[in-house]
CSV table of C-alpha atoms in Angstrom, one decimal:
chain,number,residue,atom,x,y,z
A,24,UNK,CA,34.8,2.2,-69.9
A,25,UNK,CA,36.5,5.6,-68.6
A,26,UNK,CA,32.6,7.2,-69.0
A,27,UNK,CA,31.9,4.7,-65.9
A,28,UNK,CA,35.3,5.1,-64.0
A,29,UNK,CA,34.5,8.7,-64.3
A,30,UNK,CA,30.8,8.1,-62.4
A,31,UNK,CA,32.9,5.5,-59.7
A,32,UNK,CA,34.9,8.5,-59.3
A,33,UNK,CA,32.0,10.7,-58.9
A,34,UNK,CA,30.3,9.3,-56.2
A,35,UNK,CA,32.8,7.9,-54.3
A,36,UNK,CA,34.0,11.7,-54.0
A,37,UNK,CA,30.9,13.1,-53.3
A,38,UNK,CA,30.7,9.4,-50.4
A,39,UNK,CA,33.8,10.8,-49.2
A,40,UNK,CA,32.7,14.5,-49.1
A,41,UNK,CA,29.7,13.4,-46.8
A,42,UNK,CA,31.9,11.4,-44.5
A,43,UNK,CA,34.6,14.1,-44.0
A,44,UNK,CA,31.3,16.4,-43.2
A,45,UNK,CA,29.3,14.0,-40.7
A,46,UNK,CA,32.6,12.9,-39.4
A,47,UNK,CA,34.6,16.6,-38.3
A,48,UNK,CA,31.0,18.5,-37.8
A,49,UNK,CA,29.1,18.6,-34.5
A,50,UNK,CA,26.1,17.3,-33.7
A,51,UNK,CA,23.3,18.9,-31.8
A,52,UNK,CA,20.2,18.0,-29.9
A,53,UNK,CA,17.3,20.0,-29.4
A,54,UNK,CA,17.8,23.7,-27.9
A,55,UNK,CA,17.1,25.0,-24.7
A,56,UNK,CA,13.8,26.9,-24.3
A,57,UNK,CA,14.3,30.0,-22.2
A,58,UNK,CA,11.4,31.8,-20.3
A,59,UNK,CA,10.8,35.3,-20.5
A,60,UNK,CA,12.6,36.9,-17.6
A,61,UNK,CA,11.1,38.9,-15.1
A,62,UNK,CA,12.4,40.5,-11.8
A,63,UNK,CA,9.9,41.1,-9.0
A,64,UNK,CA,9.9,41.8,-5.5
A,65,UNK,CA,8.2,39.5,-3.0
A,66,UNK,CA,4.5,39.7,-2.3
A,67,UNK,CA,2.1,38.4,-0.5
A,68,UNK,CA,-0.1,35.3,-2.5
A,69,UNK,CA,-3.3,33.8,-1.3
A,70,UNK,CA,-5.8,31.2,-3.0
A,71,UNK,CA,-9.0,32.6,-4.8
A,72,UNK,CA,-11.7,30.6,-3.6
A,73,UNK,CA,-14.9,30.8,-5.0
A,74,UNK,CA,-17.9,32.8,-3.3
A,75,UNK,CA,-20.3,29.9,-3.8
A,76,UNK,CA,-18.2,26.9,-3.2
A,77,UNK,CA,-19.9,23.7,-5.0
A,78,UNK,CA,-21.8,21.1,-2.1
A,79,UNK,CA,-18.9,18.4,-1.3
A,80,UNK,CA,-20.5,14.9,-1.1
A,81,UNK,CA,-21.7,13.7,2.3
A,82,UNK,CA,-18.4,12.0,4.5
A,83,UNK,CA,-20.1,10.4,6.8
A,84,UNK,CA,-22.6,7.6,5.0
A,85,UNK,CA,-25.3,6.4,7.1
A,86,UNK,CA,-25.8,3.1,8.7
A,87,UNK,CA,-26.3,0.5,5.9
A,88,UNK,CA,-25.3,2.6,3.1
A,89,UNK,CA,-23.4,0.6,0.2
A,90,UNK,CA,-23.5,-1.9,-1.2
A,91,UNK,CA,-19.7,-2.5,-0.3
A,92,UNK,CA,-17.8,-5.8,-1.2
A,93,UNK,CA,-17.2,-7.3,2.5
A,94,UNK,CA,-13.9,-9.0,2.9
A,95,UNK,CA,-12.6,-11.4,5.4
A,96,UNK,CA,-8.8,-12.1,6.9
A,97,UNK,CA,-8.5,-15.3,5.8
A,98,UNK,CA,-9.9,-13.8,2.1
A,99,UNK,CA,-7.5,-11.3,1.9
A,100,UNK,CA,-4.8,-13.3,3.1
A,101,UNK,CA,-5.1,-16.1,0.9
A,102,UNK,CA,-5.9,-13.9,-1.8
A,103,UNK,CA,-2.9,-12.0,-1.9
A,104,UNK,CA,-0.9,-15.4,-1.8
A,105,UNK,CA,-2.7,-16.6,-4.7
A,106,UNK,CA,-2.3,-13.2,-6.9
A,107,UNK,CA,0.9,-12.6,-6.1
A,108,UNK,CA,2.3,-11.5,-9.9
A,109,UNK,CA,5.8,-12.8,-9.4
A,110,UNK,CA,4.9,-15.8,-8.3
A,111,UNK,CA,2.8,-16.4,-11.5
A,112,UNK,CA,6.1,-15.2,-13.4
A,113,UNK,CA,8.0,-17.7,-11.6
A,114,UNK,CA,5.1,-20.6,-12.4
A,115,UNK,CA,5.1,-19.7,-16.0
A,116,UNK,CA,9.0,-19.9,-16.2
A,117,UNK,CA,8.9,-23.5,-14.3
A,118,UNK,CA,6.8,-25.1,-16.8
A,119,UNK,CA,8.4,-23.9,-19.6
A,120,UNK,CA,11.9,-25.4,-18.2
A,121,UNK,CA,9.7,-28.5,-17.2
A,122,UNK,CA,8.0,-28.8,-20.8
A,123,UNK,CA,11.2,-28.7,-22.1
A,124,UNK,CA,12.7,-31.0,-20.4
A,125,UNK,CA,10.1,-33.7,-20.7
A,126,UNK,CA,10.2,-32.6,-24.5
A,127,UNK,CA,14.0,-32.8,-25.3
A,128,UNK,CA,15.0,-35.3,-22.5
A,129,UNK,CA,15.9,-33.5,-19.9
A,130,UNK,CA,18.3,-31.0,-22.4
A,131,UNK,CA,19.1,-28.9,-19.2
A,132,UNK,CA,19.5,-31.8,-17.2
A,133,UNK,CA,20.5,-31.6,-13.5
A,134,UNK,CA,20.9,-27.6,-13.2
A,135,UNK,CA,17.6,-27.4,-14.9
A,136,UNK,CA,16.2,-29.4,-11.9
A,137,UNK,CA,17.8,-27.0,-9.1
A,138,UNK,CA,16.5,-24.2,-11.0
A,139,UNK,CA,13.3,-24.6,-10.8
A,140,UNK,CA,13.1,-26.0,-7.7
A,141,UNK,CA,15.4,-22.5,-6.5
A,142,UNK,CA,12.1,-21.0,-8.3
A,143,UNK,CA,9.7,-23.0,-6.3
A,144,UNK,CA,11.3,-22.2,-3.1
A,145,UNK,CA,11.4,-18.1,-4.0
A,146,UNK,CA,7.8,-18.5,-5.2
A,147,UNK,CA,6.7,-19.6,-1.7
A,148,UNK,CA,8.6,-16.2,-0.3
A,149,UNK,CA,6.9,-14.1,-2.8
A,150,UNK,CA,3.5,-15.3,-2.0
A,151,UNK,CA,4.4,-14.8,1.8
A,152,UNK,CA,5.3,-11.7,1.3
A,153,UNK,CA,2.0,-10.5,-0.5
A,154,UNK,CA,0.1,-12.2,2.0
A,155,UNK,CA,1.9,-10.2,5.1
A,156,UNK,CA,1.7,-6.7,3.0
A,157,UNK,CA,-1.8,-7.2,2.0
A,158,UNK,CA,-2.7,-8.0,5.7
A,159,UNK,CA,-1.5,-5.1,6.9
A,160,UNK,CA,-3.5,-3.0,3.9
A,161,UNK,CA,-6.2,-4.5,5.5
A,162,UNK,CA,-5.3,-3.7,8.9
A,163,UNK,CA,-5.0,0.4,7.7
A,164,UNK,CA,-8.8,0.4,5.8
A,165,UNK,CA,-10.0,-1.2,8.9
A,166,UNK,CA,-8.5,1.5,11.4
A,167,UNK,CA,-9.4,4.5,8.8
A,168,UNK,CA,-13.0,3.2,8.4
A,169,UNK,CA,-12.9,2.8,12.1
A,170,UNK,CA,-11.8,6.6,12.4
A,171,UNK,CA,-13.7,7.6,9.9
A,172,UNK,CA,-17.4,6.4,12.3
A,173,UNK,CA,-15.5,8.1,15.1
A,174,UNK,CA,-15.0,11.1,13.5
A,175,UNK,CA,-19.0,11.1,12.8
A,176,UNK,CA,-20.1,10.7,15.9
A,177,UNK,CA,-17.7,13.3,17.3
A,178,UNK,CA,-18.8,15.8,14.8
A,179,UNK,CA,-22.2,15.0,15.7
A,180,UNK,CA,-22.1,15.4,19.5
A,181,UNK,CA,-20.0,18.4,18.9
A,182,UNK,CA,-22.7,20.1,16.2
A,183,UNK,CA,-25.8,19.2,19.1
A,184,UNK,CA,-24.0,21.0,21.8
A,185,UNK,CA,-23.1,24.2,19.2
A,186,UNK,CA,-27.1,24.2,18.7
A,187,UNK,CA,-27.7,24.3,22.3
A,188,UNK,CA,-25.0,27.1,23.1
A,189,UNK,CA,-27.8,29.9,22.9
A,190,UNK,CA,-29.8,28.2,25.8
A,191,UNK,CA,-26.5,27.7,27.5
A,192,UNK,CA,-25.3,31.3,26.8
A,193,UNK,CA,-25.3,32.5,31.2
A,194,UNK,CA,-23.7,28.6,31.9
A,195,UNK,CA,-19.8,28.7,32.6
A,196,UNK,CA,-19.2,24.9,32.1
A,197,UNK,CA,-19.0,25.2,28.2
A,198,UNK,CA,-17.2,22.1,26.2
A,199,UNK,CA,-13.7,23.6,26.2
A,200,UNK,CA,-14.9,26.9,26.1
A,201,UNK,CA,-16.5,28.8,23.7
A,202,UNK,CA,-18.5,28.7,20.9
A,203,UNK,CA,-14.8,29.7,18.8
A,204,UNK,CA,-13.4,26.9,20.7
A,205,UNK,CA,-16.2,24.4,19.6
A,206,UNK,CA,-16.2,25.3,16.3
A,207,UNK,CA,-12.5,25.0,15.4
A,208,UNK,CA,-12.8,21.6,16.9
A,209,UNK,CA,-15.2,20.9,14.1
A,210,UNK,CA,-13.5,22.2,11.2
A,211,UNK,CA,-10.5,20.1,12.6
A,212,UNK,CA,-12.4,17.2,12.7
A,213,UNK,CA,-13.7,17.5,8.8
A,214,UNK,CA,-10.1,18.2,8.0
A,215,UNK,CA,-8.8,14.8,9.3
A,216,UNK,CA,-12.0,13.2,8.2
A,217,UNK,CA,-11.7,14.2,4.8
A,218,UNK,CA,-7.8,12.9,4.9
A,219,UNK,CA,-9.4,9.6,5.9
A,220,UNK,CA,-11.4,9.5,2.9
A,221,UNK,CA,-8.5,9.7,0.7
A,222,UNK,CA,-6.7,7.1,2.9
A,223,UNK,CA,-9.7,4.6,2.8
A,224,UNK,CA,-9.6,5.3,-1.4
A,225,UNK,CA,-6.2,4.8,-1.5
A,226,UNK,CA,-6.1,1.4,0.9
A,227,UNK,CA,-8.9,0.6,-1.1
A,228,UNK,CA,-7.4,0.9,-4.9
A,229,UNK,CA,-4.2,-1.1,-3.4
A,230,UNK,CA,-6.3,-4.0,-2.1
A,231,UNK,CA,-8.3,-4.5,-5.2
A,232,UNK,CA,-4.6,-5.0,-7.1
A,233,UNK,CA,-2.8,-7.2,-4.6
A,234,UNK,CA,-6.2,-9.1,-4.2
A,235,UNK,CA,-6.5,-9.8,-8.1
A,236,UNK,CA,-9.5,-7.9,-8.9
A,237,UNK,CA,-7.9,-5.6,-11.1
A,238,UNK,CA,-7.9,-1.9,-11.8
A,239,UNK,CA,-12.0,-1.2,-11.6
A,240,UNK,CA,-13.3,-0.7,-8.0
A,241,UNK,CA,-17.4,-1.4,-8.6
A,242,UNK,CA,-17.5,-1.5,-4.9
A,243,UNK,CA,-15.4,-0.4,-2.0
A,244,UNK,CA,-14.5,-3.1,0.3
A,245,UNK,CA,-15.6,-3.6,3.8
A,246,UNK,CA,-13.2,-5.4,6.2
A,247,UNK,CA,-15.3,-8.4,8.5
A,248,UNK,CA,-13.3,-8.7,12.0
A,249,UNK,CA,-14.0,-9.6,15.1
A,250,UNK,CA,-12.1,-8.6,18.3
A,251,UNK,CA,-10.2,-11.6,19.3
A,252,UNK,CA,-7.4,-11.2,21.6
A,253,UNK,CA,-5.0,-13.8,22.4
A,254,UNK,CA,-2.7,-12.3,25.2
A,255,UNK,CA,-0.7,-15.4,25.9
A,256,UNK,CA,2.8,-15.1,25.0
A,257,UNK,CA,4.7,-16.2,22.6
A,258,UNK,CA,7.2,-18.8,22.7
A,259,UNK,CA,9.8,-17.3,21.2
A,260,UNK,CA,12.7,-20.5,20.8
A,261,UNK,CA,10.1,-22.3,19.2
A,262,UNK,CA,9.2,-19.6,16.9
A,263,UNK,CA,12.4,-19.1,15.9
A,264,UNK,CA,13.1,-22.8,15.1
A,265,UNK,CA,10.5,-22.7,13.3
A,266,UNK,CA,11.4,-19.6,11.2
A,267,UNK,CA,15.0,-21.3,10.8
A,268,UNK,CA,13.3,-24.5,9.3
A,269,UNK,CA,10.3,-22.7,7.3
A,270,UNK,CA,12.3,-19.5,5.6
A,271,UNK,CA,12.0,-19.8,2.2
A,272,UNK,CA,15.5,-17.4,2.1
A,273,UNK,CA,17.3,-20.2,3.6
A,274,UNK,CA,15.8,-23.5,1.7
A,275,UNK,CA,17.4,-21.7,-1.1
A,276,UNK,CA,20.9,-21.3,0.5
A,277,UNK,CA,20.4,-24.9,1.7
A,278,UNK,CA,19.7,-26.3,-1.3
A,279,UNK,CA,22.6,-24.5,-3.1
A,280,UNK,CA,25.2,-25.7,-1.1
A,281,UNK,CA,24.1,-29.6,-1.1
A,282,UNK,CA,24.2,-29.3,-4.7
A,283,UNK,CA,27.4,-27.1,-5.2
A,284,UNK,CA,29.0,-29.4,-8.1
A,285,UNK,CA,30.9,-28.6,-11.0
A,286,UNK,CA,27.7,-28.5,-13.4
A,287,UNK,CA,26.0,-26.3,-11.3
A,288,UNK,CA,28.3,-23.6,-10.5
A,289,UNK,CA,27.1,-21.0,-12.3
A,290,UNK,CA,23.5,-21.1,-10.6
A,291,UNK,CA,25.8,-21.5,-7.1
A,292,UNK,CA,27.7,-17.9,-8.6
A,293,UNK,CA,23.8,-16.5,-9.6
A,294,UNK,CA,22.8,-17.1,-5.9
A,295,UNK,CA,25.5,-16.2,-4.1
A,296,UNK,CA,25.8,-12.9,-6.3
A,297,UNK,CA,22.1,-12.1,-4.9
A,298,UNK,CA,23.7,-10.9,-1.6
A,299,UNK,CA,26.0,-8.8,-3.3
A,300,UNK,CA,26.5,-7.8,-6.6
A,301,UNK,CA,30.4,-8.0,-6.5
A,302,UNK,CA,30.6,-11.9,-5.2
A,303,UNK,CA,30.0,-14.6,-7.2
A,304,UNK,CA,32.3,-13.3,-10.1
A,305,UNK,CA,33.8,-16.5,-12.3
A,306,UNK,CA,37.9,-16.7,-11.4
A,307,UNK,CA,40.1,-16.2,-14.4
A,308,UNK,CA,41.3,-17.7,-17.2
A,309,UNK,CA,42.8,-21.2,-16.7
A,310,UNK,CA,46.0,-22.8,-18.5
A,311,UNK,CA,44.8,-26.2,-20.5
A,312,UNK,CA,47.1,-28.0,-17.5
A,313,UNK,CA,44.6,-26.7,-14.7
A,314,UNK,CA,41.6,-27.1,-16.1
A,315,UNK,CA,42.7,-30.6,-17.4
A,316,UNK,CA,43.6,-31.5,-13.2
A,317,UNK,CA,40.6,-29.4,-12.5
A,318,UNK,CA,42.8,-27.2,-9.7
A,319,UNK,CA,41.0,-23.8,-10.1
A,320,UNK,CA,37.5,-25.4,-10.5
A,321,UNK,CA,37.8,-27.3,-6.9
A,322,UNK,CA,39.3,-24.5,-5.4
A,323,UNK,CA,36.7,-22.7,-6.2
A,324,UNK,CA,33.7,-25.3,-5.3
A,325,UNK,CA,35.3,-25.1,-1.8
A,326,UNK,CA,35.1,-21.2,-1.8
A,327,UNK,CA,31.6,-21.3,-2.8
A,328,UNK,CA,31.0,-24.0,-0.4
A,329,UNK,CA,32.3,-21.5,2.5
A,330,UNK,CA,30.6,-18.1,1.2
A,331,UNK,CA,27.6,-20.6,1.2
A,332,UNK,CA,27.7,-21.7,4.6
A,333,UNK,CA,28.5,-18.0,5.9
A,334,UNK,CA,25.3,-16.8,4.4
A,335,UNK,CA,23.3,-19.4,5.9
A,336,UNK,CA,24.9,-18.2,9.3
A,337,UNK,CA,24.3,-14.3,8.5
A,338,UNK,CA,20.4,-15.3,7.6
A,339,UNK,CA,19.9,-17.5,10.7
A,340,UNK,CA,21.2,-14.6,12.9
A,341,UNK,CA,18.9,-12.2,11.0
A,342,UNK,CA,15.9,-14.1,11.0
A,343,UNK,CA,16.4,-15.0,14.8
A,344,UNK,CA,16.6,-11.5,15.5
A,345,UNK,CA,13.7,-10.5,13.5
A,346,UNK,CA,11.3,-13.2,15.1
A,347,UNK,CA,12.9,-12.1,18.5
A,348,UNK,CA,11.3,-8.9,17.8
A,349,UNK,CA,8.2,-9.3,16.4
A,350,UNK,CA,7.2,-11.9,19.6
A,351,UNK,CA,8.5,-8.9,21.7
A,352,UNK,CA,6.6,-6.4,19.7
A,353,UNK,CA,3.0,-8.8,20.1
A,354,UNK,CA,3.4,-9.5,24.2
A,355,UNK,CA,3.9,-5.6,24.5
A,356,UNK,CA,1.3,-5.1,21.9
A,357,UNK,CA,-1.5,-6.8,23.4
A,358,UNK,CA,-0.9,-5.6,27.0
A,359,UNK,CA,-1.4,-2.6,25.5
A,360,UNK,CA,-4.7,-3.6,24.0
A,361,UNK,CA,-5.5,-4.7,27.9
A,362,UNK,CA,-4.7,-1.6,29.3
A,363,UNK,CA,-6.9,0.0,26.9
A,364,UNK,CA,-9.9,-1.8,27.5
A,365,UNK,CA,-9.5,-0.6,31.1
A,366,UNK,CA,-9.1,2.7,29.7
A,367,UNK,CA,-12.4,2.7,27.8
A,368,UNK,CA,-14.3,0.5,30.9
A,369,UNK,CA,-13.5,3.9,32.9
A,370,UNK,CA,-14.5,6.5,30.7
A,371,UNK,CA,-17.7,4.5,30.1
A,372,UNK,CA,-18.5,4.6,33.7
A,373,UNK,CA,-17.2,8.2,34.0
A,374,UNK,CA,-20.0,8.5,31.2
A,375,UNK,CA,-22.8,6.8,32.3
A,376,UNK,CA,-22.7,8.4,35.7
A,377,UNK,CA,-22.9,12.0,34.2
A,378,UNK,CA,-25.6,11.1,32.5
A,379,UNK,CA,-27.5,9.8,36.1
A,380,UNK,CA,-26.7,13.1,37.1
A,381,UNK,CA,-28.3,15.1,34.4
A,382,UNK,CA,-31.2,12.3,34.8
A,383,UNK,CA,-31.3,13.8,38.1
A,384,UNK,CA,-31.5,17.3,37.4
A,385,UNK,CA,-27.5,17.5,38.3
A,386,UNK,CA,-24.5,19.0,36.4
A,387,UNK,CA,-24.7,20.7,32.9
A,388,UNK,CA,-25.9,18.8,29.1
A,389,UNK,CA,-22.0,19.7,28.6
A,390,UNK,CA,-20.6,17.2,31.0
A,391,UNK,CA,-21.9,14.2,29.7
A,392,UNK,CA,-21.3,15.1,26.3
A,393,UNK,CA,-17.5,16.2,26.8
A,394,UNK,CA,-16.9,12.6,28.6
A,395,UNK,CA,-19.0,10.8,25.7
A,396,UNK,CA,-16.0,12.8,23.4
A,397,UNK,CA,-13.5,11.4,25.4
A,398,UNK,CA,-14.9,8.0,25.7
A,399,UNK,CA,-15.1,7.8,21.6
A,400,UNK,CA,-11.9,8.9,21.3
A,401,UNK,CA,-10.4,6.3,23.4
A,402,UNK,CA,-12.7,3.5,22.1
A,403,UNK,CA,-10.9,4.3,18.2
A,404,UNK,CA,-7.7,4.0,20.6
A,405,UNK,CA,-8.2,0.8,21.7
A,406,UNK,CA,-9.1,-0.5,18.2
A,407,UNK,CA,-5.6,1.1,17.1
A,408,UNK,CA,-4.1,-0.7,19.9
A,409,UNK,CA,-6.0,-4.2,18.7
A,410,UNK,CA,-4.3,-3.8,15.4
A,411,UNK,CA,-1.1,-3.1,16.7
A,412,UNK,CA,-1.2,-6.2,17.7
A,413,UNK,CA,-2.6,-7.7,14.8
A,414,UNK,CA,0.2,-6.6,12.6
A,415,UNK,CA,2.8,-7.5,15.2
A,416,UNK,CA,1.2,-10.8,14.7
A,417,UNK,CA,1.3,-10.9,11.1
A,418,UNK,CA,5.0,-10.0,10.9
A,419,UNK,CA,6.1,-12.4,13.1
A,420,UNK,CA,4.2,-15.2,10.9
A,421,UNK,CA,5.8,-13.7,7.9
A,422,UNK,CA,9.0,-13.9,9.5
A,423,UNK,CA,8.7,-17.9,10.6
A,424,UNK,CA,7.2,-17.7,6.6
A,425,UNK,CA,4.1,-19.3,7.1
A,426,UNK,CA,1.7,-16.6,6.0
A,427,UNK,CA,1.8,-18.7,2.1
A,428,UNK,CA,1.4,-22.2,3.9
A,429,UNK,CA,-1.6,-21.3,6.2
A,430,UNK,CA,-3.2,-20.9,2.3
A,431,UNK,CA,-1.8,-24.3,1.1
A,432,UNK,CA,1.2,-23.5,-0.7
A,433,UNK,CA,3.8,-25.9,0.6
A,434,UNK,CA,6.9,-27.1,-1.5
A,435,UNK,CA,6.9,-29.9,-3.9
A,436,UNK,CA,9.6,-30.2,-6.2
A,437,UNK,CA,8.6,-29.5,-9.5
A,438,UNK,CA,9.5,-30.3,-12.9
A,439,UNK,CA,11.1,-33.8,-14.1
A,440,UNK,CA,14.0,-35.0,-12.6
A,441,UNK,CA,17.3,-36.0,-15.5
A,442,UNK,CA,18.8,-39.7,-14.6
């Protein structure tokens, strides 16, 4: 017996001794790693290119080159809705609280319900919102595939009239110049095309996500459009009703104040602590006497019932002002799309009449081809312009939240209801 007190002894010393070491000693993480250090004075650093630069693909693919995956509006639209990841999430997590339900009889009764149909209501919003950011994706590839052609046939026109500069070497009316002049133009015009390949790329790689097609890009999508303008303008009290009575945002504040009730509290607290992280906060601990008379608990639905109604308000006011300025933004939007139709009309006409001329014998090659420049350049404009006022379009339809319903997904409430 004292041979084994003697061990206890032992290691409880030798415990204790490890203890009094871990617990009084420091503890370090990983050490810095320092650099060799080296003072210099500045100098002068440039890029080492290579003498022999590698051939860079062709940037400007010919007419009917492909195959590309072509892609409607309405497609990518309706896509977007439908692929919309946090609406999936928000699917999933319904019919679990619905299975459940129906499995356990209705074990989260009533504030089960609200839940998911608060879910339904946010799903709706998410899907609107994937639709209107999508949408304007597709509004981007179509402009920089747009620029891209323009670019093209700029660099074209501007590389035939460097090839006739020798013929034209004792003719003053040279495009913008000289032959420098011409040819900075052209290295400026490859720069900005070959930023426009990237863009496209990257437009491209975003679309096949949103769209659900995943990560792999077999083909690179080719946006169908047609150039319908509808200048009338908009009817902006009855847009914004209609954004007051279609905003997902607000069904869920609605809903949250008709059922603000002692069961559902804390989902009233969870919404009403989405517009601010410091509201929404249970009060205090009650005495047995108030929560038996329920004092704290009613003063508090009324509280909740206020901050409920005053968000309503704020969102109302918000939304209002948002539609206001989208409807604003599409009237401007497509006079501007007018104005630069007449813009392009003229600069055709400009066009075709030099061209008579040199028919004729009159004027230089130059003259024709520096207004066939200009005319390009304000054709690509007026397609800029059109999708101006495409997106000011989209946004306002996002705003009244009816980008989702134009692709079927309306509310129903979901789930089982408890009785």
């Amino acid at each position: 017996m004292p041979r084994n007190k003697g061990w206890y002894v032992a290691v409880l010393l030798a415990a204790l001794s490890g203890c009094a070491h871990h617990g009084h000693g420091t503890v370090h993480g990983p050490g810095r790693t320092h650099a060799e250090t080296r003072l210099v004075g500045r100098y002068l650093q440039e890029p080492q290119l290579p003498a022999d630069p590698p051939a860079l693909p062709a940037a400007c693919p010919a007419d009917g080159s492909g195959p590309y995956l072509e892609l409607t509006e309405k497609e990518c639209q309706c896509l977007a809705a439908a692929n919309a990841p946090v609406a999936a999430l928000l699917q999933m997590e319904n019919g679990l609280s619905a299975r459940a339900d129906d499995r356990y009889c209705c074990t989260q009764g009533e504030p089960g319900s609200l839940q998911r149909r608060l879910r339904r209501w946010r799903e709706l919003q998410v899907r609107n919102e994937a639709a209107r950011d999508a949408l304007l994706k597709f509004y981007d590839l179509i402009e920089a595939e747009s620029g891209r052609q323009s670019v093209c046939q700029s660099l074209s026109v501007i590389e035939t009239t460097i090839a006739d500069l020798d013929a034209l070497a004792n003719d003053d009316v040279l495009l913008d110049g000289t032959a420098q002049e011409l040819s900075r133009r052209k290295l400026d015009l490859k720069q900005k095309q070959a930023d426009l390949v990237l863009t496209i790329d990257g437009l491209n790689r975003a679309l096949y996500y949103s769209l659900g097609y995943g990560d792999r890009q077999p083909q690179a999508i080719w946006p169908a459009y047609n150039l319908a303008l509808d200048p009338v303008p908009v009817d902006v009290e009855a847009s914004v009703g209609l954004a007051i009575s279609q905003r997902s945002e607000l069904q869920v504040l609605r809903i949250t104040r008709s059922e603000n009730s002692p069961e559902n509290l804390p989902i009233v607290r969870g919404v009403i602590q989405q517009f601010d992280p410091s509201l929404g906060v249970p009060p205090g601990k009650q005495s047995r006497l108030c929560k038996l008379l329920k004092l704290n608990q009613d003063d508090e639905l009324a509280t909740r019932d206020g901050q409920l109604a005053r968000m309503i308000l704020e969102h109302q006011e918000q939304i209002s002002s948002q539609v206001q300025g989208y409807a604003t933004m599409a009237d401007v939007r497509a006079q501007q799309v007018l104005l630069a139709q007449q813009q392009v009309e003229q600069a055709d006409l400009t066009y075709r009449n030099l061209e008579e001329l040199r028919r004729i014998g009159r004027g230089t090659p130059l003259d024709p081809r520096q207004a066939l420049l200009q005319l390009l350049e304000l054709k690509q404009n007026l397609l800029s312009r059109y999708l101006d006022w495409k997106r000011a379009r989209v946004q306002l339809a996002a705003a009244q939240g009816l980008l989702a319903m134009e692709c079927g997904y309306g509310y129903h409430a979901p789930g089982c209801h408890c009785k």
